[in-house]
Amino acid sequence: EDQVTQSPEALRLQEGESSSLNCSYTVSGLRGLFWYRQDPGKGPEFLFTLYSAGEEKEKERLKATLTKKESFLHITAPKPEDSATYLCAGAMKTSYDKVIFGPGTSLSVIP
Amino acid sequence: DVKVTQSSRYLVKRTGEKVFLECVQDMDHENMFWYRQDPGLGLRLIYFSYDVKMKEKGDIPEGYSVSREKKERFSLILESASTNQTSMYLCASTNSYSTDTQYFGPGTRLTVL
């Protein structure tokens, strides 16, 4: 069964304390692995797409990496404004653009 | 910038009512999606549409129907609302030739009493 899981469910960091969020996937024929940020009461906002193992992408304090079984979102020296829920999603190679979302990791960065 | 709008941010309905949720995108995207989001369950796909008047069931279509009469508009219909349909509903769209990014609307928080 195609599935995307994320860990931890919630993470509290002190400002400046670097850490990583994990996304594990079992998606047949993975076309792409996406990361989104979601603020409370709002829709998800796109961050990155990764296509192949070994690929990395960066944006400000965030860096996403991909292996054959999982993806990591590394947060370097986080700030309180990085507090949000981070969603991971896997896209399947099917006729349609079906995407499977993980449950998300809720990140809180304490000043 | 792509913009996806949803008709209501908050909605309160009674059990048995017919509920319409509307989504409009302004980027001429081919594909549109309706998800619901519940704590601990993530986003689950209800229905999607890859063209006008075309629709496909997602993972949890029971109790819902959809309508896509115009390319920019995708409606989700709850024929007879039930309390277990209380949720956050999110609409998204993608360009069929650039399926990397799903652009989401702000969401509708629906409460069924």
PDB file of C-alpha atoms in Angstrom:
ATOM      1  CA  GLU A   1       0.000   0.000   0.000  1.00  0.00           C
ATOM      2  CA  ASP A   2       1.295   3.430  -0.896  1.00  0.00           C
ATOM      3  CA  GLN A   3       1.988   5.393   2.258  1.00  0.00           C
ATOM      4  CA  VAL A   4       3.814   8.470   3.531  1.00  0.00           C
ATOM      5  CA  THR A   5       4.707   8.805   7.216  1.00  0.00           C
ATOM      6  CA  GLN A   6       6.397  11.628   9.086  1.00  0.00           C
ATOM      7  CA  SER A   7       8.293  11.883  12.356  1.00  0.00           C
ATOM      8  CA  PRO A   8       8.270  13.294  14.863  1.00  0.00           C
ATOM      9  CA  GLU A   9       4.625  14.274  15.169  1.00  0.00           C
ATOM     10  CA  ALA A  10       5.644  17.443  17.022  1.00  0.00           C
ATOM     11  CA  LEU A  11       8.983  19.132  17.668  1.00  0.00           C
ATOM     12  CA  ARG A  12       9.903  22.004  19.974  1.00  0.00           C
ATOM     13  CA  LEU A  13      13.204  23.755  19.359  1.00  0.00           C
ATOM     14  CA  GLN A  14      14.956  26.661  20.959  1.00  0.00           C
ATOM     15  CA  GLU A  15      15.755  29.475  18.570  1.00  0.00           C
ATOM     16  CA  GLY A  16      19.055  28.600  16.865  1.00  0.00           C
ATOM     17  CA  GLU A  17      18.819  24.883  17.671  1.00  0.00           C
ATOM     18  CA  SER A  18      19.175  22.973  14.388  1.00  0.00           C
ATOM     19  CA  SER A  19      17.282  19.749  13.753  1.00  0.00           C
ATOM     20  CA  SER A  20      15.743  17.525  11.063  1.00  0.00           C
ATOM     21  CA  LEU A  21      12.267  16.316  10.181  1.00  0.00           C
ATOM     22  CA  ASN A  22      11.832  12.879   8.641  1.00  0.00           C
ATOM     23  CA  CYS A  23       9.518  11.696   5.878  1.00  0.00           C
ATOM     24  CA  SER A  24       9.414   7.985   4.993  1.00  0.00           C
ATOM     25  CA  TYR A  25       7.585   6.785   1.947  1.00  0.00           C
ATOM     26  CA  THR A  26       6.472   3.552   0.343  1.00  0.00           C
ATOM     27  CA  VAL A  27       5.074   4.862  -2.921  1.00  0.00           C
ATOM     28  CA  SER A  28       5.300   2.707  -6.001  1.00  0.00           C
ATOM     29  CA  GLY A  29       6.785   4.552  -8.935  1.00  0.00           C
ATOM     30  CA  LEU A  30       7.600   7.748  -7.084  1.00  0.00           C
ATOM     31  CA  ARG A  31       7.511  10.680  -9.461  1.00  0.00           C
ATOM     32  CA  GLY A  32       8.439  13.316  -6.932  1.00  0.00           C
ATOM     33  CA  LEU A  33       8.636  14.079  -3.210  1.00  0.00           C
ATOM     34  CA  PHE A  34       7.196  17.399  -2.091  1.00  0.00           C
ATOM     35  CA  TRP A  35       7.537  19.481   1.042  1.00  0.00           C
ATOM     36  CA  TYR A  36       4.935  22.040   2.062  1.00  0.00           C
ATOM     37  CA  ARG A  37       4.642  24.477   4.955  1.00  0.00           C
ATOM     38  CA  GLN A  38       1.244  25.091   6.543  1.00  0.00           C
ATOM     39  CA  ASP A  39       0.494  27.900   8.973  1.00  0.00           C
ATOM     40  CA  PRO A  40      -2.511  27.561  11.314  1.00  0.00           C
ATOM     41  CA  GLY A  41      -5.821  28.167   9.548  1.00  0.00           C
ATOM     42  CA  LYS A  42      -4.213  28.437   6.116  1.00  0.00           C
ATOM     43  CA  GLY A  43      -3.640  26.223   3.095  1.00  0.00           C
ATOM     44  CA  PRO A  44      -0.285  24.514   2.528  1.00  0.00           C
ATOM     45  CA  GLU A  45       2.419  26.531   0.810  1.00  0.00           C
ATOM     46  CA  PHE A  46       4.859  24.798  -1.526  1.00  0.00           C
ATOM     47  CA  LEU A  47       8.514  24.604  -0.476  1.00  0.00           C
ATOM     48  CA  PHE A  48      10.429  21.978  -2.499  1.00  0.00           C
ATOM     49  CA  THR A  49      10.173  19.149  -4.987  1.00  0.00           C
ATOM     50  CA  LEU A  50      12.798  16.384  -5.091  1.00  0.00           C
ATOM     51  CA  TYR A  51      12.912  13.898  -7.945  1.00  0.00           C
ATOM     52  CA  SER A  52      15.788  11.475  -7.420  1.00  0.00           C
ATOM     53  CA  ALA A  53      17.888   9.988  -4.632  1.00  0.00           C
ATOM     54  CA  GLY A  54      20.801  12.225  -3.731  1.00  0.00           C
ATOM     55  CA  GLU A  55      19.068  15.411  -4.734  1.00  0.00           C
ATOM     56  CA  GLU A  56      19.153  18.380  -2.353  1.00  0.00           C
ATOM     57  CA  LYS A  57      17.372  21.747  -2.401  1.00  0.00           C
ATOM     58  CA  GLU A  58      17.750  24.759  -0.142  1.00  0.00           C
ATOM     59  CA  LYS A  59      15.709  27.789   0.767  1.00  0.00           C
ATOM     60  CA  GLU A  60      16.907  30.139   3.497  1.00  0.00           C
ATOM     61  CA  ARG A  61      17.265  28.017   6.668  1.00  0.00           C
ATOM     62  CA  LEU A  62      15.685  24.922   5.110  1.00  0.00           C
ATOM     63  CA  LYS A  63      17.355  22.131   3.174  1.00  0.00           C
ATOM     64  CA  ALA A  64      15.536  19.093   1.816  1.00  0.00           C
ATOM     65  CA  THR A  65      17.279  15.836   0.894  1.00  0.00           C
ATOM     66  CA  LEU A  66      16.044  12.595  -0.662  1.00  0.00           C
ATOM     67  CA  THR A  67      17.124   8.951  -0.439  1.00  0.00           C
ATOM     68  CA  LYS A  68      15.439   5.891  -1.921  1.00  0.00           C
ATOM     69  CA  LYS A  69      13.248   5.433   1.128  1.00  0.00           C
ATOM     70  CA  GLU A  70      13.021   8.759   2.921  1.00  0.00           C
ATOM     71  CA  SER A  71      13.426  12.498   2.818  1.00  0.00           C
ATOM     72  CA  PHE A  72      14.725  14.885   5.430  1.00  0.00           C
ATOM     73  CA  LEU A  73      13.957  18.534   5.993  1.00  0.00           C
ATOM     74  CA  HIS A  74      16.922  20.060   7.789  1.00  0.00           C
ATOM     75  CA  ILE A  75      16.328  23.308   9.654  1.00  0.00           C
ATOM     76  CA  THR A  76      19.467  25.274  10.453  1.00  0.00           C
ATOM     77  CA  ALA A  77      19.413  27.887  13.235  1.00  0.00           C
ATOM     78  CA  PRO A  78      15.611  28.160  13.217  1.00  0.00           C
ATOM     79  CA  LYS A  79      13.740  31.332  14.116  1.00  0.00           C
ATOM     80  CA  PRO A  80      10.274  31.662  15.707  1.00  0.00           C
ATOM     81  CA  GLU A  81       8.809  32.509  12.296  1.00  0.00           C
ATOM     82  CA  ASP A  82       9.733  28.995  11.139  1.00  0.00           C
ATOM     83  CA  SER A  83       7.045  27.640  13.465  1.00  0.00           C
ATOM     84  CA  ALA A  84       4.476  25.822  11.327  1.00  0.00           C
ATOM     85  CA  THR A  85       3.368  22.357  10.308  1.00  0.00           C
ATOM     86  CA  TYR A  86       5.565  20.807   7.630  1.00  0.00           C
ATOM     87  CA  LEU A  87       3.903  18.373   5.254  1.00  0.00           C
ATOM     88  CA  CYS A  88       5.596  15.802   3.095  1.00  0.00           C
ATOM     89  CA  ALA A  89       3.893  14.278   0.046  1.00  0.00           C
ATOM     90  CA  GLY A  90       4.744  11.668  -2.563  1.00  0.00           C
ATOM     91  CA  ALA A  91       3.492  11.795  -6.138  1.00  0.00           C
ATOM     92  CA  MET A  92       2.793   8.551  -7.939  1.00  0.00           C
ATOM     93  CA  LYS A  93       3.515   7.688 -11.550  1.00  0.00           C
ATOM     94  CA  THR A  94      -0.063   7.158 -12.646  1.00  0.00           C
ATOM     95  CA  SER A  95      -2.225   8.613 -15.342  1.00  0.00           C
ATOM     96  CA  TYR A  96      -3.346  11.337 -12.998  1.00  0.00           C
ATOM     97  CA  ASP A  97      -1.461  13.560 -10.656  1.00  0.00           C
ATOM     98  CA  LYS A  98      -2.275  11.731  -7.461  1.00  0.00           C
ATOM     99  CA  VAL A  99      -0.333  12.855  -4.442  1.00  0.00           C
ATOM    100  CA  ILE A 100      -0.231  11.111  -1.058  1.00  0.00           C
ATOM    101  CA  PHE A 101       0.311  13.377   1.943  1.00  0.00           C
ATOM    102  CA  GLY A 102       1.873  12.499   5.268  1.00  0.00           C
ATOM    103  CA  PRO A 103       0.252  13.632   8.538  1.00  0.00           C
ATOM    104  CA  GLY A 104       2.751  16.431   9.078  1.00  0.00           C
ATOM    105  CA  THR A 105       5.228  17.531  11.744  1.00  0.00           C
ATOM    106  CA  SER A 106       4.241  20.466  13.925  1.00  0.00           C
ATOM    107  CA  LEU A 107       7.319  22.598  14.596  1.00  0.00           C
ATOM    108  CA  SER A 108       7.485  25.165  17.390  1.00  0.00           C
ATOM    109  CA  VAL A 109      10.538  27.400  17.693  1.00  0.00           C
ATOM    110  CA  ILE A 110      10.799  29.067  21.076  1.00  0.00           C
ATOM    111  CA  PRO A 111      12.588  32.439  21.368  1.00  0.00           C
TER     112      PRO A 111
ATOM    113  CA  ASP B   1       1.034  34.642  -8.704  1.00  0.00           C
ATOM    114  CA  VAL B   2      -1.392  31.763  -8.770  1.00  0.00           C
ATOM    115  CA  LYS B   3      -4.454  32.409  -6.733  1.00  0.00           C
ATOM    116  CA  VAL B   4      -6.886  29.793  -5.488  1.00  0.00           C
ATOM    117  CA  THR B   5      -9.888  31.113  -3.620  1.00  0.00           C
ATOM    118  CA  GLN B   6     -12.560  29.311  -1.656  1.00  0.00           C
ATOM    119  CA  SER B   7     -16.048  30.650  -1.125  1.00  0.00           C
ATOM    120  CA  SER B   8     -16.054  30.595   2.671  1.00  0.00           C
ATOM    121  CA  ARG B   9     -13.406  30.483   5.409  1.00  0.00           C
ATOM    122  CA  TYR B  10     -15.849  29.257   8.049  1.00  0.00           C
ATOM    123  CA  LEU B  11     -19.185  27.509   7.632  1.00  0.00           C
ATOM    124  CA  VAL B  12     -21.646  26.083  10.150  1.00  0.00           C
ATOM    125  CA  LYS B  13     -24.397  23.767   8.912  1.00  0.00           C
ATOM    126  CA  ARG B  14     -26.940  21.413  10.424  1.00  0.00           C
ATOM    127  CA  THR B  15     -27.129  17.666   9.920  1.00  0.00           C
ATOM    128  CA  GLY B  16     -29.011  16.814   6.731  1.00  0.00           C
ATOM    129  CA  GLU B  17     -28.412  20.130   5.000  1.00  0.00           C
ATOM    130  CA  LYS B  18     -27.020  20.269   1.470  1.00  0.00           C
ATOM    131  CA  VAL B  19     -23.694  22.075   1.479  1.00  0.00           C
ATOM    132  CA  PHE B  20     -21.843  23.671  -1.417  1.00  0.00           C
ATOM    133  CA  LEU B  21     -18.144  24.536  -1.235  1.00  0.00           C
ATOM    134  CA  GLU B  22     -16.741  26.462  -4.162  1.00  0.00           C
ATOM    135  CA  CYS B  23     -13.191  26.836  -5.396  1.00  0.00           C
ATOM    136  CA  VAL B  24     -11.931  29.171  -8.105  1.00  0.00           C
ATOM    137  CA  GLN B  25      -8.422  29.357  -9.597  1.00  0.00           C
ATOM    138  CA  ASP B  26      -7.148  32.092 -11.870  1.00  0.00           C
ATOM    139  CA  MET B  27      -4.225  30.379 -13.644  1.00  0.00           C
ATOM    140  CA  ASP B  28      -6.040  28.304 -16.262  1.00  0.00           C
ATOM    141  CA  HIS B  29      -4.961  25.089 -14.538  1.00  0.00           C
ATOM    142  CA  GLU B  30      -6.203  21.780 -15.918  1.00  0.00           C
ATOM    143  CA  ASN B  31      -6.306  19.781 -12.681  1.00  0.00           C
ATOM    144  CA  MET B  32      -8.256  20.622  -9.560  1.00  0.00           C
ATOM    145  CA  PHE B  33      -8.544  18.725  -6.284  1.00  0.00           C
ATOM    146  CA  TRP B  34     -10.624  18.610  -3.124  1.00  0.00           C
ATOM    147  CA  TYR B  35      -9.056  17.363   0.097  1.00  0.00           C
ATOM    148  CA  ARG B  36     -10.161  17.179   3.674  1.00  0.00           C
ATOM    149  CA  GLN B  37      -7.693  17.604   6.505  1.00  0.00           C
ATOM    150  CA  ASP B  38      -8.167  16.105   9.947  1.00  0.00           C
ATOM    151  CA  PRO B  39      -5.733  16.042  12.884  1.00  0.00           C
ATOM    152  CA  GLY B  40      -3.397  13.056  12.708  1.00  0.00           C
ATOM    153  CA  LEU B  41      -4.751  11.923   9.337  1.00  0.00           C
ATOM    154  CA  GLY B  42      -3.159  14.426   7.014  1.00  0.00           C
ATOM    155  CA  LEU B  43      -4.764  15.509   3.764  1.00  0.00           C
ATOM    156  CA  ARG B  44      -7.033  12.933   2.171  1.00  0.00           C
ATOM    157  CA  LEU B  45      -8.168  13.225  -1.417  1.00  0.00           C
ATOM    158  CA  ILE B  46     -11.941  13.333  -1.917  1.00  0.00           C
ATOM    159  CA  TYR B  47     -12.271  13.989  -5.658  1.00  0.00           C
ATOM    160  CA  PHE B  48     -10.217  15.443  -8.447  1.00  0.00           C
ATOM    161  CA  SER B  49     -10.871  16.721 -11.940  1.00  0.00           C
ATOM    162  CA  TYR B  50      -8.489  16.817 -14.889  1.00  0.00           C
ATOM    163  CA  ASP B  51     -10.782  18.651 -17.274  1.00  0.00           C
ATOM    164  CA  VAL B  52     -14.138  20.366 -17.497  1.00  0.00           C
ATOM    165  CA  LYS B  53     -16.984  17.957 -16.762  1.00  0.00           C
ATOM    166  CA  MET B  54     -14.461  15.231 -15.889  1.00  0.00           C
ATOM    167  CA  LYS B  55     -14.092  13.880 -12.375  1.00  0.00           C
ATOM    168  CA  GLU B  56     -12.378  11.013 -10.634  1.00  0.00           C
ATOM    169  CA  LYS B  57     -12.925   9.592  -7.166  1.00  0.00           C
ATOM    170  CA  GLY B  58     -10.149   9.999  -4.679  1.00  0.00           C
ATOM    171  CA  ASP B  59      -9.623   7.967  -1.532  1.00  0.00           C
ATOM    172  CA  ILE B  60     -12.716   9.039   0.434  1.00  0.00           C
ATOM    173  CA  PRO B  61     -15.515  10.036  -1.988  1.00  0.00           C
ATOM    174  CA  GLU B  62     -18.425   8.622   0.029  1.00  0.00           C
ATOM    175  CA  GLY B  63     -20.950  11.285   0.984  1.00  0.00           C
ATOM    176  CA  TYR B  64     -19.547  13.809  -1.479  1.00  0.00           C
ATOM    177  CA  SER B  65     -20.057  14.779  -5.092  1.00  0.00           C
ATOM    178  CA  VAL B  66     -18.371  17.369  -7.308  1.00  0.00           C
ATOM    179  CA  SER B  67     -19.121  19.575 -10.261  1.00  0.00           C
ATOM    180  CA  ARG B  68     -16.804  21.200 -12.798  1.00  0.00           C
ATOM    181  CA  GLU B  69     -18.813  23.129 -15.360  1.00  0.00           C
ATOM    182  CA  LYS B  70     -16.080  25.698 -16.041  1.00  0.00           C
ATOM    183  CA  LYS B  71     -12.335  25.233 -16.100  1.00  0.00           C
ATOM    184  CA  GLU B  72     -11.665  27.702 -13.304  1.00  0.00           C
ATOM    185  CA  ARG B  73     -14.338  26.470 -10.897  1.00  0.00           C
ATOM    186  CA  PHE B  74     -14.586  23.209  -8.951  1.00  0.00           C
ATOM    187  CA  SER B  75     -17.414  22.664  -6.499  1.00  0.00           C
ATOM    188  CA  LEU B  76     -17.689  20.140  -3.695  1.00  0.00           C
ATOM    189  CA  ILE B  77     -21.188  19.118  -2.646  1.00  0.00           C
ATOM    190  CA  LEU B  78     -22.245  17.426   0.551  1.00  0.00           C
ATOM    191  CA  GLU B  79     -25.669  16.052  -0.370  1.00  0.00           C
ATOM    192  CA  SER B  80     -26.760  15.509   3.230  1.00  0.00           C
ATOM    193  CA  ALA B  81     -24.235  16.809   5.734  1.00  0.00           C
ATOM    194  CA  SER B  82     -23.339  14.629   8.706  1.00  0.00           C
ATOM    195  CA  THR B  83     -21.344  15.391  11.838  1.00  0.00           C
ATOM    196  CA  ASN B  84     -18.446  13.211  10.670  1.00  0.00           C
ATOM    197  CA  GLN B  85     -17.968  15.601   7.766  1.00  0.00           C
ATOM    198  CA  THR B  86     -16.867  18.340  10.157  1.00  0.00           C
ATOM    199  CA  SER B  87     -13.381  19.120   8.888  1.00  0.00           C
ATOM    200  CA  MET B  88     -11.072  21.534   7.106  1.00  0.00           C
ATOM    201  CA  TYR B  89     -11.651  21.364   3.342  1.00  0.00           C
ATOM    202  CA  LEU B  90      -8.848  22.375   1.012  1.00  0.00           C
ATOM    203  CA  CYS B  91      -8.976  22.955  -2.715  1.00  0.00           C
ATOM    204  CA  ALA B  92      -5.879  22.792  -4.914  1.00  0.00           C
ATOM    205  CA  SER B  93      -4.977  23.146  -8.575  1.00  0.00           C
ATOM    206  CA  THR B  94      -2.063  22.233 -10.852  1.00  0.00           C
ATOM    207  CA  ASN B  95      -1.049  22.821 -14.425  1.00  0.00           C
ATOM    208  CA  SER B  96      -1.153  19.497 -16.227  1.00  0.00           C
ATOM    209  CA  TYR B  97       2.281  20.143 -17.730  1.00  0.00           C
ATOM    210  CA  SER B  98       3.822  21.121 -14.441  1.00  0.00           C
ATOM    211  CA  THR B  99       2.439  18.775 -11.889  1.00  0.00           C
ATOM    212  CA  ASP B 100       5.133  19.458  -9.359  1.00  0.00           C
ATOM    213  CA  THR B 101       3.303  22.076  -7.413  1.00  0.00           C
ATOM    214  CA  GLN B 102      -0.212  21.975  -6.086  1.00  0.00           C
ATOM    215  CA  TYR B 103      -1.446  25.470  -5.283  1.00  0.00           C
ATOM    216  CA  PHE B 104      -3.821  25.469  -2.363  1.00  0.00           C
ATOM    217  CA  GLY B 105      -6.653  27.723  -1.349  1.00  0.00           C
ATOM    218  CA  PRO B 106      -6.971  29.062   2.205  1.00  0.00           C
ATOM    219  CA  GLY B 107      -9.367  26.305   3.270  1.00  0.00           C
ATOM    220  CA  THR B 108     -12.935  26.161   4.549  1.00  0.00           C
ATOM    221  CA  ARG B 109     -13.498  25.119   8.149  1.00  0.00           C
ATOM    222  CA  LEU B 110     -16.857  23.320   8.065  1.00  0.00           C
ATOM    223  CA  THR B 111     -18.729  22.460  11.242  1.00  0.00           C
ATOM    224  CA  VAL B 112     -21.797  20.236  11.022  1.00  0.00           C
ATOM    225  CA  LEU B 113     -24.026  20.357  14.106  1.00  0.00           C
TER     226      LEU B 113
END
